[in-house]
Amino acid sequence: MRICILDGAQIYDRGRLHDILASSLELPEWYGRNLDALYDCLTDADQETEVRILHKDALYENLGGYGPALERVLRQAAESNSYFHWRVVDSL
């Protein structure tokens, strides 16, 4: 299973967010480092994949409106692909 931990206390901008996603989830080179491209990659996943969000409040504070937009993309991708899951965690 591929697991990506998004620690909101350590993510201060969109670039860092997409760096972590691309690396942890081994996203393809064509990944465009935006939410549309992320959705495409997550709905194409053919093995168990999970994104865990730690310190959600900090993530939202650091990313502004991009935080809730990210959560919408994760929710929609999980609804579209049974191999993809996401959740908010209190600790690791």
Tab-separated table of C-alpha atoms in Angstrom:
chain	number	residue	atom	x	y	z
A	1	MET	CA	0.000	0.000	0.000
A	2	ARG	CA	1.163	3.501	-0.811
A	3	ILE	CA	0.745	5.886	2.103
A	4	CYS	CA	1.218	9.632	2.082
A	5	ILE	CA	1.330	11.580	5.346
A	6	LEU	CA	0.428	15.235	4.965
A	7	ASP	CA	1.554	16.943	8.174
A	8	GLY	CA	-0.144	20.330	8.087
A	9	ALA	CA	2.351	21.693	10.595
A	10	GLN	CA	5.139	21.103	8.051
A	11	ILE	CA	3.398	22.233	4.852
A	12	TYR	CA	3.552	25.983	4.325
A	13	ASP	CA	2.741	26.303	0.633
A	14	ARG	CA	1.308	24.507	-2.380
A	15	GLY	CA	4.731	23.649	-3.742
A	16	ARG	CA	5.681	21.704	-0.616
A	17	LEU	CA	2.285	19.975	-0.619
A	18	HIS	CA	2.706	18.784	-4.181
A	19	ASP	CA	6.335	17.762	-3.568
A	20	ILE	CA	5.194	15.467	-0.746
A	21	LEU	CA	2.290	14.057	-2.748
A	22	ALA	CA	4.423	13.384	-5.824
A	23	SER	CA	7.200	11.721	-3.848
A	24	SER	CA	5.133	9.699	-1.370
A	25	LEU	CA	2.612	8.455	-3.911
A	26	GLU	CA	5.183	7.959	-6.679
A	27	LEU	CA	3.084	10.040	-9.067
A	28	PRO	CA	3.998	9.955	-12.760
A	29	GLU	CA	6.236	12.559	-14.373
A	30	TRP	CA	3.257	14.094	-16.138
A	31	TYR	CA	1.742	15.051	-12.755
A	32	GLY	CA	0.973	18.738	-13.148
A	33	ARG	CA	1.301	19.708	-9.477
A	34	ASN	CA	-2.254	20.978	-9.214
A	35	LEU	CA	-5.511	19.595	-7.855
A	36	ASP	CA	-6.921	18.578	-11.236
A	37	ALA	CA	-3.824	16.510	-11.973
A	38	LEU	CA	-3.916	15.061	-8.450
A	39	TYR	CA	-7.509	13.938	-8.964
A	40	ASP	CA	-6.542	12.285	-12.250
A	41	CYS	CA	-3.675	10.409	-10.592
A	42	LEU	CA	-5.734	9.306	-7.594
A	43	THR	CA	-8.622	8.047	-9.682
A	44	ASP	CA	-6.158	6.127	-11.873
A	45	ALA	CA	-4.537	4.375	-8.867
A	46	ASP	CA	-4.597	0.612	-9.338
A	47	GLN	CA	-3.203	-0.357	-5.954
A	48	GLU	CA	-4.232	0.495	-2.400
A	49	THR	CA	-3.332	4.123	-1.764
A	50	GLU	CA	-4.035	6.273	1.279
A	51	VAL	CA	-3.494	9.908	2.189
A	52	ARG	CA	-3.458	10.693	5.905
A	53	ILE	CA	-3.823	14.288	7.028
A	54	LEU	CA	-2.177	15.173	10.320
A	55	HIS	CA	-2.725	18.627	11.871
A	56	LYS	CA	-5.596	19.471	9.531
A	57	ASP	CA	-6.221	22.868	11.140
A	58	ALA	CA	-2.614	23.898	10.522
A	59	LEU	CA	-2.824	22.682	6.928
A	60	TYR	CA	-5.920	24.793	6.335
A	61	GLU	CA	-4.332	27.798	8.022
A	62	ASN	CA	-1.141	27.468	5.980
A	63	LEU	CA	-2.846	26.827	2.633
A	64	GLY	CA	-5.903	29.042	2.991
A	65	GLY	CA	-8.696	28.076	0.604
A	66	TYR	CA	-6.455	25.476	-1.034
A	67	GLY	CA	-6.810	23.250	2.060
A	68	PRO	CA	-10.580	22.709	1.744
A	69	ALA	CA	-10.167	22.369	-2.040
A	70	LEU	CA	-7.613	19.594	-1.439
A	71	GLU	CA	-10.043	17.825	0.890
A	72	ARG	CA	-12.799	18.000	-1.749
A	73	VAL	CA	-10.466	16.427	-4.315
A	74	LEU	CA	-9.501	13.650	-1.894
A	75	ARG	CA	-13.163	12.971	-1.077
A	76	GLN	CA	-14.181	12.896	-4.745
A	77	ALA	CA	-11.264	10.642	-5.694
A	78	ALA	CA	-12.165	8.197	-2.895
A	79	GLU	CA	-15.760	8.110	-4.129
A	80	SER	CA	-14.541	7.361	-7.665
A	81	ASN	CA	-11.799	4.812	-6.957
A	82	SER	CA	-12.101	1.997	-4.427
A	83	TYR	CA	-8.290	1.696	-4.279
A	84	PHE	CA	-7.922	5.223	-2.916
A	85	HIS	CA	-8.650	6.223	0.692
A	86	TRP	CA	-7.986	9.267	2.826
A	87	ARG	CA	-8.519	10.202	6.444
A	88	VAL	CA	-7.683	12.770	9.054
A	89	VAL	CA	-5.550	11.382	11.893
A	90	ASP	CA	-4.773	12.732	15.356
A	91	SER	CA	-1.317	11.178	15.507
A	92	LEU	CA	0.918	8.756	13.661
